[in-house]
PDB file of C-alpha atoms in Angstrom:
ATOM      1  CA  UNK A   1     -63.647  91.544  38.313  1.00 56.00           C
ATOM      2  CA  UNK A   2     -63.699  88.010  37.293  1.00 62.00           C
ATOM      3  CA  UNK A   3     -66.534  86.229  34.725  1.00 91.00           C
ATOM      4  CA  UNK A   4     -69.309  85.760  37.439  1.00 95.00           C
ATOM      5  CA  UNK A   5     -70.755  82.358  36.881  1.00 97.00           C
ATOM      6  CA  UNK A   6     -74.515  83.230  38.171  1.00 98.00           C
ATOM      7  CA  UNK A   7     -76.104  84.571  35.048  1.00 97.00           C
ATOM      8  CA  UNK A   8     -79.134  86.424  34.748  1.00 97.00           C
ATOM      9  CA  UNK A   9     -82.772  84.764  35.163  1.00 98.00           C
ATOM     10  CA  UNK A  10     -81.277  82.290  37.660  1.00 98.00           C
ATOM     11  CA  UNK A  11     -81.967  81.181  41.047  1.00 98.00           C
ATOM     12  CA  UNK A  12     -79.516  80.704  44.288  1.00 98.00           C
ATOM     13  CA  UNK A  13     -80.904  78.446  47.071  1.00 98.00           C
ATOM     14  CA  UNK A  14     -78.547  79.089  49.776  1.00 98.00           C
ATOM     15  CA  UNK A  15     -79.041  76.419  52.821  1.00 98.00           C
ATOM     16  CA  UNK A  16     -77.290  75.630  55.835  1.00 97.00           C
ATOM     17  CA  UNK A  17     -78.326  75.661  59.726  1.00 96.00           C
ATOM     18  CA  UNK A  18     -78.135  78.742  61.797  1.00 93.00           C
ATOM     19  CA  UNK A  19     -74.924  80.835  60.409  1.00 93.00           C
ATOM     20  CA  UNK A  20     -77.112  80.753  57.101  1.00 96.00           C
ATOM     21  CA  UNK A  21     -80.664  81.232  58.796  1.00 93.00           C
ATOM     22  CA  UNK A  22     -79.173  84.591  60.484  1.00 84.00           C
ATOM     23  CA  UNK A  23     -82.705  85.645  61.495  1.00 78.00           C
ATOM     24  CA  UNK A  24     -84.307  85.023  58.230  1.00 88.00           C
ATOM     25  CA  UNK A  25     -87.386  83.178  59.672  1.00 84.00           C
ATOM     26  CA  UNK A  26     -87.865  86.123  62.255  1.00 83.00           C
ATOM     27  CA  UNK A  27     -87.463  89.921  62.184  1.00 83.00           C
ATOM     28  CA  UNK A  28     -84.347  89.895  59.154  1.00 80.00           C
ATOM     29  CA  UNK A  29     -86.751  87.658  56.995  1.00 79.00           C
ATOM     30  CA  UNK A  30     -86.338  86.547  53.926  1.00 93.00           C
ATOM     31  CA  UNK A  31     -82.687  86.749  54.028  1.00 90.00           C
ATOM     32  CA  UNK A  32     -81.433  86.813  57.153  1.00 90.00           C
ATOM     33  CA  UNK A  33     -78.540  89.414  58.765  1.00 93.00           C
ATOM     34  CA  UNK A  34     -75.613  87.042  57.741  1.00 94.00           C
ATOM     35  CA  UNK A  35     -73.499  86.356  54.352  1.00 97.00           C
ATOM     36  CA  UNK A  36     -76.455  85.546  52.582  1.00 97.00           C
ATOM     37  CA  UNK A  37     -77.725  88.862  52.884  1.00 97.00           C
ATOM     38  CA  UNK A  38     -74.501  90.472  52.519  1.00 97.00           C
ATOM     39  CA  UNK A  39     -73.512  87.903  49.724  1.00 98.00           C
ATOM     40  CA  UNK A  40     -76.752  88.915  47.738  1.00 97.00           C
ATOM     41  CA  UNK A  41     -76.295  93.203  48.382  1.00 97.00           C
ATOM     42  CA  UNK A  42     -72.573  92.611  46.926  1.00 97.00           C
ATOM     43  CA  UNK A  43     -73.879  90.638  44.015  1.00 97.00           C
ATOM     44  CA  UNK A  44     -76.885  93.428  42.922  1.00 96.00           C
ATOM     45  CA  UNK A  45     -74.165  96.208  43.228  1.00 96.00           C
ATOM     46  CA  UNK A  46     -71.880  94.220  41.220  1.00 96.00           C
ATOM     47  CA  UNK A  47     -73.544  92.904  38.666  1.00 96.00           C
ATOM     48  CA  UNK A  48     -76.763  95.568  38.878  1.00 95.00           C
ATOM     49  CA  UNK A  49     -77.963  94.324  35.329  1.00 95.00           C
ATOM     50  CA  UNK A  50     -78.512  90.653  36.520  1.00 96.00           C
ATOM     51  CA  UNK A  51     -81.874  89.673  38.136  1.00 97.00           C
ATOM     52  CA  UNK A  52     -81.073  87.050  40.010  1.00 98.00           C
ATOM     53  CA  UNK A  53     -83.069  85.152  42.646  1.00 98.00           C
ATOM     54  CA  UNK A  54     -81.818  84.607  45.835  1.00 98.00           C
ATOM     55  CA  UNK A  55     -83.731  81.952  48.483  1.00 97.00           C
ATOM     56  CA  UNK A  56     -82.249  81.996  52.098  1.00 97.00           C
ATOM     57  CA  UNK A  57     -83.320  78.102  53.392  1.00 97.00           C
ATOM     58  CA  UNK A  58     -81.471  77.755  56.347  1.00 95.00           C
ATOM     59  CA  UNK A  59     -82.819  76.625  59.987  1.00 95.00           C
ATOM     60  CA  UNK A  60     -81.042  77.567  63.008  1.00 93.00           C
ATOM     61  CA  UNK A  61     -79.637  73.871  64.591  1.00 92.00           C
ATOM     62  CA  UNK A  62     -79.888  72.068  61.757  1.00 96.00           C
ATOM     63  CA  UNK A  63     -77.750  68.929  61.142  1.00 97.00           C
ATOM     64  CA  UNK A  64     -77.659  66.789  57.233  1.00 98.00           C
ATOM     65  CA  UNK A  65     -80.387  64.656  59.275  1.00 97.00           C
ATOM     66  CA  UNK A  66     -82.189  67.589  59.300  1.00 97.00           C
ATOM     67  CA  UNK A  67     -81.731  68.618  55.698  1.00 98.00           C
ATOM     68  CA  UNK A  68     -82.476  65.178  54.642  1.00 97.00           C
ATOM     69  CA  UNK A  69     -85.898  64.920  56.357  1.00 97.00           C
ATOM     70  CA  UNK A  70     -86.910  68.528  54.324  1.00 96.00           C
ATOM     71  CA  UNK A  71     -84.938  68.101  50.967  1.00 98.00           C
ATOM     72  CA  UNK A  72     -87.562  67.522  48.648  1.00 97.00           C
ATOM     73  CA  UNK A  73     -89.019  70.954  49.954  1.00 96.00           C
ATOM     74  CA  UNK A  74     -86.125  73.137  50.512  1.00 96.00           C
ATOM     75  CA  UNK A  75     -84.292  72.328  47.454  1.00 97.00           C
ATOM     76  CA  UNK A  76     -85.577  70.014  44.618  1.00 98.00           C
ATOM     77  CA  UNK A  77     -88.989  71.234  44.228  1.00 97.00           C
ATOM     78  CA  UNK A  78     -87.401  74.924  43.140  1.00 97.00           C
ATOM     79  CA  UNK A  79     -85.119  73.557  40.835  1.00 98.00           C
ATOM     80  CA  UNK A  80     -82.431  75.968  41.396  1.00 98.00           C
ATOM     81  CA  UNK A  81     -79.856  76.647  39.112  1.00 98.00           C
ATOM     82  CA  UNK A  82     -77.788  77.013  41.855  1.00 98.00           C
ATOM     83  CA  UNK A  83     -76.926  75.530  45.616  1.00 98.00           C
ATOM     84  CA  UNK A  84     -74.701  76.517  48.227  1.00 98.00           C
ATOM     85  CA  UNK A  85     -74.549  74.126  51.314  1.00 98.00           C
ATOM     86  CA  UNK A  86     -72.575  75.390  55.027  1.00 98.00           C
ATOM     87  CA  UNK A  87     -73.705  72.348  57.226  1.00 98.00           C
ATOM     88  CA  UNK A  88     -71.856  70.576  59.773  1.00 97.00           C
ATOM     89  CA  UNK A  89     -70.854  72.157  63.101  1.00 96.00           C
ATOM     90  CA  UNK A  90     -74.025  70.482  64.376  1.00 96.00           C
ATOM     91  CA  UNK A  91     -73.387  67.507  63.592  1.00 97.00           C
ATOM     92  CA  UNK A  92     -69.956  67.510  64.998  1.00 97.00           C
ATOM     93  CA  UNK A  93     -70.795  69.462  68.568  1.00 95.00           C
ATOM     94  CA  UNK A  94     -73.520  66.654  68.842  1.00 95.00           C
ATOM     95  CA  UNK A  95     -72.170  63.676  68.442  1.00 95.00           C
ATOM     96  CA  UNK A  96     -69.021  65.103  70.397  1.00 94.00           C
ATOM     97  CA  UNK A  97     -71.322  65.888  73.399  1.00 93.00           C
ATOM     98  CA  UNK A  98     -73.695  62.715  73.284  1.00 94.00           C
ATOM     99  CA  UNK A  99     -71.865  60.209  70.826  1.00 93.00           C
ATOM    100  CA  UNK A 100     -73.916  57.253  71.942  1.00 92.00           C
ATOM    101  CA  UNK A 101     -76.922  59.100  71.512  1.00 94.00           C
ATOM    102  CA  UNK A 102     -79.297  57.386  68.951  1.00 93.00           C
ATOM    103  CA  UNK A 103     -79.340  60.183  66.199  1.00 93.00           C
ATOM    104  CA  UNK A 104     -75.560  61.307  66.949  1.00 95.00           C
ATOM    105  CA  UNK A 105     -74.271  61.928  63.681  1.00 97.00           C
ATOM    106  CA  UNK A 106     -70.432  60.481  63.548  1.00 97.00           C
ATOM    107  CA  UNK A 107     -68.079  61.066  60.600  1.00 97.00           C
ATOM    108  CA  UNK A 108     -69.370  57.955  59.094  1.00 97.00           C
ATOM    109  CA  UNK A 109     -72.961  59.184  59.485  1.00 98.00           C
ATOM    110  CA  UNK A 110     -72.117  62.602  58.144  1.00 98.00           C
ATOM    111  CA  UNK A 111     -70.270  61.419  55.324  1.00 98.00           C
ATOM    112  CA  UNK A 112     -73.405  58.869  54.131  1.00 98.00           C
ATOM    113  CA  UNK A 113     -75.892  62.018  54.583  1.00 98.00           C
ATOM    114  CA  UNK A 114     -73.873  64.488  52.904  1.00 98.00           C
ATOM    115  CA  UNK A 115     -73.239  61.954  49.944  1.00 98.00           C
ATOM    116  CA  UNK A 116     -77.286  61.312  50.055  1.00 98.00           C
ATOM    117  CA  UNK A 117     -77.788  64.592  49.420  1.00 98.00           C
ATOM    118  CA  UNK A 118     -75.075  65.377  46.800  1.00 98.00           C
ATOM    119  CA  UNK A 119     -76.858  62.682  44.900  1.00 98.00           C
ATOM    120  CA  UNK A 120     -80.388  63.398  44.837  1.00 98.00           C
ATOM    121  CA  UNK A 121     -79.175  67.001  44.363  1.00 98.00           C
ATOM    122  CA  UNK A 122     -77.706  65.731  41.296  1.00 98.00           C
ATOM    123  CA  UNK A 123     -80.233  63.504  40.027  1.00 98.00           C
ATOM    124  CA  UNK A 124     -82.968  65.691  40.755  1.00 98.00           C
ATOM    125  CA  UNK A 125     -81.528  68.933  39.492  1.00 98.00           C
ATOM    126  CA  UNK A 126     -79.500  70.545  37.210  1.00 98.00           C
ATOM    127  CA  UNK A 127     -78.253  72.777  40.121  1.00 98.00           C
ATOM    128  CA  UNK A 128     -74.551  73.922  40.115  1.00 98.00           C
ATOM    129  CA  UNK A 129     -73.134  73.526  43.518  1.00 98.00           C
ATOM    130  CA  UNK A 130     -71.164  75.030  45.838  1.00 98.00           C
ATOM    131  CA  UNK A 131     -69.859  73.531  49.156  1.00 98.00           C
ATOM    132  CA  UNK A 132     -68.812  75.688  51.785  1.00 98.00           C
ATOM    133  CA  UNK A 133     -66.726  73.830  55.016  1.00 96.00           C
ATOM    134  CA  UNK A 134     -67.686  74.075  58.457  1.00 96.00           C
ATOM    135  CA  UNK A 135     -65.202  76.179  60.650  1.00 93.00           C
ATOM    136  CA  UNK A 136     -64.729  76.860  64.215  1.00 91.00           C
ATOM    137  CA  UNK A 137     -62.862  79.617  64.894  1.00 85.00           C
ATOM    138  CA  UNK A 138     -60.447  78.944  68.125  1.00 85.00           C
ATOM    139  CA  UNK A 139     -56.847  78.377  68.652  1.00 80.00           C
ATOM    140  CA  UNK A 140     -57.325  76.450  71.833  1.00 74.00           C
ATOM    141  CA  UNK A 141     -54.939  74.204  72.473  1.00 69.00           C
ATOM    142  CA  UNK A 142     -55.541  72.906  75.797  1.00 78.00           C
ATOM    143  CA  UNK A 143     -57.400  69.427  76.854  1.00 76.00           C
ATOM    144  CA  UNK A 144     -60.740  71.342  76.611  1.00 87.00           C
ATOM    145  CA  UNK A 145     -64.243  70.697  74.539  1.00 88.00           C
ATOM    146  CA  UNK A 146     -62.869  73.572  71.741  1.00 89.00           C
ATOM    147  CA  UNK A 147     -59.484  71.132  71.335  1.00 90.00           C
ATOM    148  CA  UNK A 148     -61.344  68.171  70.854  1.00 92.00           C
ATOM    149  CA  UNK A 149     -63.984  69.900  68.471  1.00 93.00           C
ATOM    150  CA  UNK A 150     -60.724  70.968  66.430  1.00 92.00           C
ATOM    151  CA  UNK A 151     -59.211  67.906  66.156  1.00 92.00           C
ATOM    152  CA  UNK A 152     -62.459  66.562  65.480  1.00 95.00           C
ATOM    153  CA  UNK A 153     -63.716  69.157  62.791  1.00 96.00           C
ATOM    154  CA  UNK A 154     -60.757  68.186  60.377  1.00 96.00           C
ATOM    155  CA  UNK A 155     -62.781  65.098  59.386  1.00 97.00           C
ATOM    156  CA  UNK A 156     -65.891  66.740  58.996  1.00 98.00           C
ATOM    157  CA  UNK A 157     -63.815  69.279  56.835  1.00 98.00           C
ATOM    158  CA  UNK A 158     -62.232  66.317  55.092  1.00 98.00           C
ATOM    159  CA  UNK A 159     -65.926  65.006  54.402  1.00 98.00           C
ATOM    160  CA  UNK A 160     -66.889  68.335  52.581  1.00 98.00           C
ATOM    161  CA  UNK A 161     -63.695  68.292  50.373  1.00 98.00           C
ATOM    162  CA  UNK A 162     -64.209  64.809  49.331  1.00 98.00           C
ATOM    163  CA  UNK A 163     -68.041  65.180  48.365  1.00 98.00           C
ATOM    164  CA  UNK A 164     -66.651  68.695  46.119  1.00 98.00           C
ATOM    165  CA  UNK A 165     -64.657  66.172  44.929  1.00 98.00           C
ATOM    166  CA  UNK A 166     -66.638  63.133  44.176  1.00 98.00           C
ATOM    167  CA  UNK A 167     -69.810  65.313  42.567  1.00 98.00           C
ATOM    168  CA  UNK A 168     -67.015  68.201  41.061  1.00 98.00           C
ATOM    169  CA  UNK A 169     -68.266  71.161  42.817  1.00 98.00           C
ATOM    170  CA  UNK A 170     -66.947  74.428  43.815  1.00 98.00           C
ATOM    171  CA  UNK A 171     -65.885  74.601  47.355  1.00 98.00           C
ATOM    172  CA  UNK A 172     -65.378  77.534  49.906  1.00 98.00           C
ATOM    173  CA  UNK A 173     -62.444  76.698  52.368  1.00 97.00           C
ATOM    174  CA  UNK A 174     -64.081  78.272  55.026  1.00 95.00           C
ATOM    175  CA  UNK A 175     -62.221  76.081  58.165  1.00 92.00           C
ATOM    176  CA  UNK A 176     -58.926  77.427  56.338  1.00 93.00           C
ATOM    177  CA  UNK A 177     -59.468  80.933  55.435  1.00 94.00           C
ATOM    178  CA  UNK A 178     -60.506  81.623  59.397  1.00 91.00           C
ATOM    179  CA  UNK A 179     -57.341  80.004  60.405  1.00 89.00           C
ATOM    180  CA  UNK A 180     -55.129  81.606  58.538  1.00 90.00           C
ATOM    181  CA  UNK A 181     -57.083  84.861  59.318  1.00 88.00           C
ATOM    182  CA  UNK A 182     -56.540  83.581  63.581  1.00 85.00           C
ATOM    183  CA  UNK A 183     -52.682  84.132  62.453  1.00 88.00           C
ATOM    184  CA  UNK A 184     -53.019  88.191  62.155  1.00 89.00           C
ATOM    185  CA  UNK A 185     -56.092  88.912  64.513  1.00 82.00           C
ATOM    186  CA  UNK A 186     -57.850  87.942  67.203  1.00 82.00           C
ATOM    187  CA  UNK A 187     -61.149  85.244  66.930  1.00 79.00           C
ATOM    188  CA  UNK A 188     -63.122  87.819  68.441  1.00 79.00           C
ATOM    189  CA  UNK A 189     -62.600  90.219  65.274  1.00 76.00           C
ATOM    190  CA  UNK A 190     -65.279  87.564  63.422  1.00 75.00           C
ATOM    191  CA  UNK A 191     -67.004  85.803  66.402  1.00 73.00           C
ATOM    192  CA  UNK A 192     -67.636  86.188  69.861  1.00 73.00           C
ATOM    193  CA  UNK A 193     -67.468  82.669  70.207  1.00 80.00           C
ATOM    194  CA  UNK A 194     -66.495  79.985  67.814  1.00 84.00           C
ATOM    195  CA  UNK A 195     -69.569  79.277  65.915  1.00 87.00           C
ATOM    196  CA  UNK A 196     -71.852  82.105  64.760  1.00 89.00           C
ATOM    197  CA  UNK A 197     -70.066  85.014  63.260  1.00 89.00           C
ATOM    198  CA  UNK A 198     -70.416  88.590  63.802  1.00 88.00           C
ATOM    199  CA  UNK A 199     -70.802  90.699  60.409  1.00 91.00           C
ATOM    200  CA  UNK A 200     -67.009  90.625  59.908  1.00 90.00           C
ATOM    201  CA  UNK A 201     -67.233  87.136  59.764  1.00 91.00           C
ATOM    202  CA  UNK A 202     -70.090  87.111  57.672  1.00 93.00           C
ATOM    203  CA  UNK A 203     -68.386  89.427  55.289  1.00 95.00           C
ATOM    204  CA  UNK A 204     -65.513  86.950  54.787  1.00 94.00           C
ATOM    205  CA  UNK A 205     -67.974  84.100  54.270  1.00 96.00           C
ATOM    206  CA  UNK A 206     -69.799  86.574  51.417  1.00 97.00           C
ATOM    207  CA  UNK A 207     -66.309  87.564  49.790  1.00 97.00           C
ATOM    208  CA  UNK A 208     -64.457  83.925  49.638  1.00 97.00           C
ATOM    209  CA  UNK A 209     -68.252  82.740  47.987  1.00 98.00           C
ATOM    210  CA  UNK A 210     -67.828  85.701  45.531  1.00 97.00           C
ATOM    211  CA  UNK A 211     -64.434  84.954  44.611  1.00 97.00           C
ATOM    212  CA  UNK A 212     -65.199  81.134  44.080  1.00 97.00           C
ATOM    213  CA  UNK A 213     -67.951  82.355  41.962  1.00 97.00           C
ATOM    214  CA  UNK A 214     -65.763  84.224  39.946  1.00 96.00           C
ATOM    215  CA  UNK A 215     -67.404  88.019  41.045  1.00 91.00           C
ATOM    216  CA  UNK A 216     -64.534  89.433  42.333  1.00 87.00           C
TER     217      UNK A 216
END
């Protein structure tokens, strides 16, 4: 195993929109049925001597709008010592499907957000952060909605990497490490469709945060 970064004592806010939420504000409360679950079981049998403190704050639809309007609650008043952030996928299918649409959120939009938060995270916080890319997992190729949203979601991707970039986080190729996995297998074998995972895809999500974390 690798030198974990999350020590002992320290608290994980994990946020995102639905793929995060997983059922954590119904019946899988607090942590939902997704990676942060699974990300937080691999952790205590890991690393059994470290209590850490996991919060699951993701809402199911959510877009950086979203996150911006509930910031100060969600995130800065716990003072985490960590953050991860999946967000994204919303804010690409909407402004693909309405772009003229008042609170469509384009690139440009996406970009300012996510930099809005970055900063306040920053100068709020002494949170550690790590940035995980929206992904949509489909080969399509033809003139459909799922070819435009993949030669649309490069940008979005683009945004996530330059933000890890510009604020020196970690970052969790998550767009790649699907497509690479669409070489060997089937999209089914992690989704049913080409947003919300099934627990294989969940699982991948968990290990490529652990081993950017340094766990495994």
């Amino acid at each position: 195993m690798g030198d974990f970064l999350i020590q002992d004592g320290q608290t994980v806010i994990m946020q995102g929109d639905s793929i995060t939420d997983a059922g954590r504000r119904a019946e899988e409360a607090p942590f939902g049925r997704g990676y942060v679950a699974i990300f937080r079981e691999m952790v205590t049998a890991l690393y059994p001597e470290r209590d850490i403190t996991f919060i699951n704050k993701g809402i199911g639809g959510d877009r950086t709008t979203g996150l911006r309007e509930r910031w100060d609650d969600d995130v800065i008043r716990h003072q985490p010592d960590w953050l991860t952030l999946m967000i994204g996928i919303n804010d690409l299918h909407g402004y693909l499907r309405s772009p003229e649409a008042e609170d469509a959120v384009s690139v440009n939009r996406y970009r300012d957000n996510y930099d809005w938060l970055m900063q306040r995270t920053k100068s709020e916080t002494d949170a550690r952060i790590v940035l995980i890319d929206p992904f949509y997992m489909s080969i399509s190729a033809e003139d459909t909605f799922r070819s435009k949203v993949l030669e649309v979601i490069v940008e979005y991707v683009g945004v996530v990497h330059e933000m890890a970039d510009k604020y020196d986080t970690l970052l969790v190729p998550m767009h790649d490490v699907f497509a690479k996995q669409l070489i060997y297998r089937e999209s089914e074998q992690f989704c049913m469709e080409p947003v919300h995972p099934a627990r294989s895809g969940h699982v991948a999500i968990a290990v490529e945060l652990l081993k950017v974390l340094g766990g495994i």
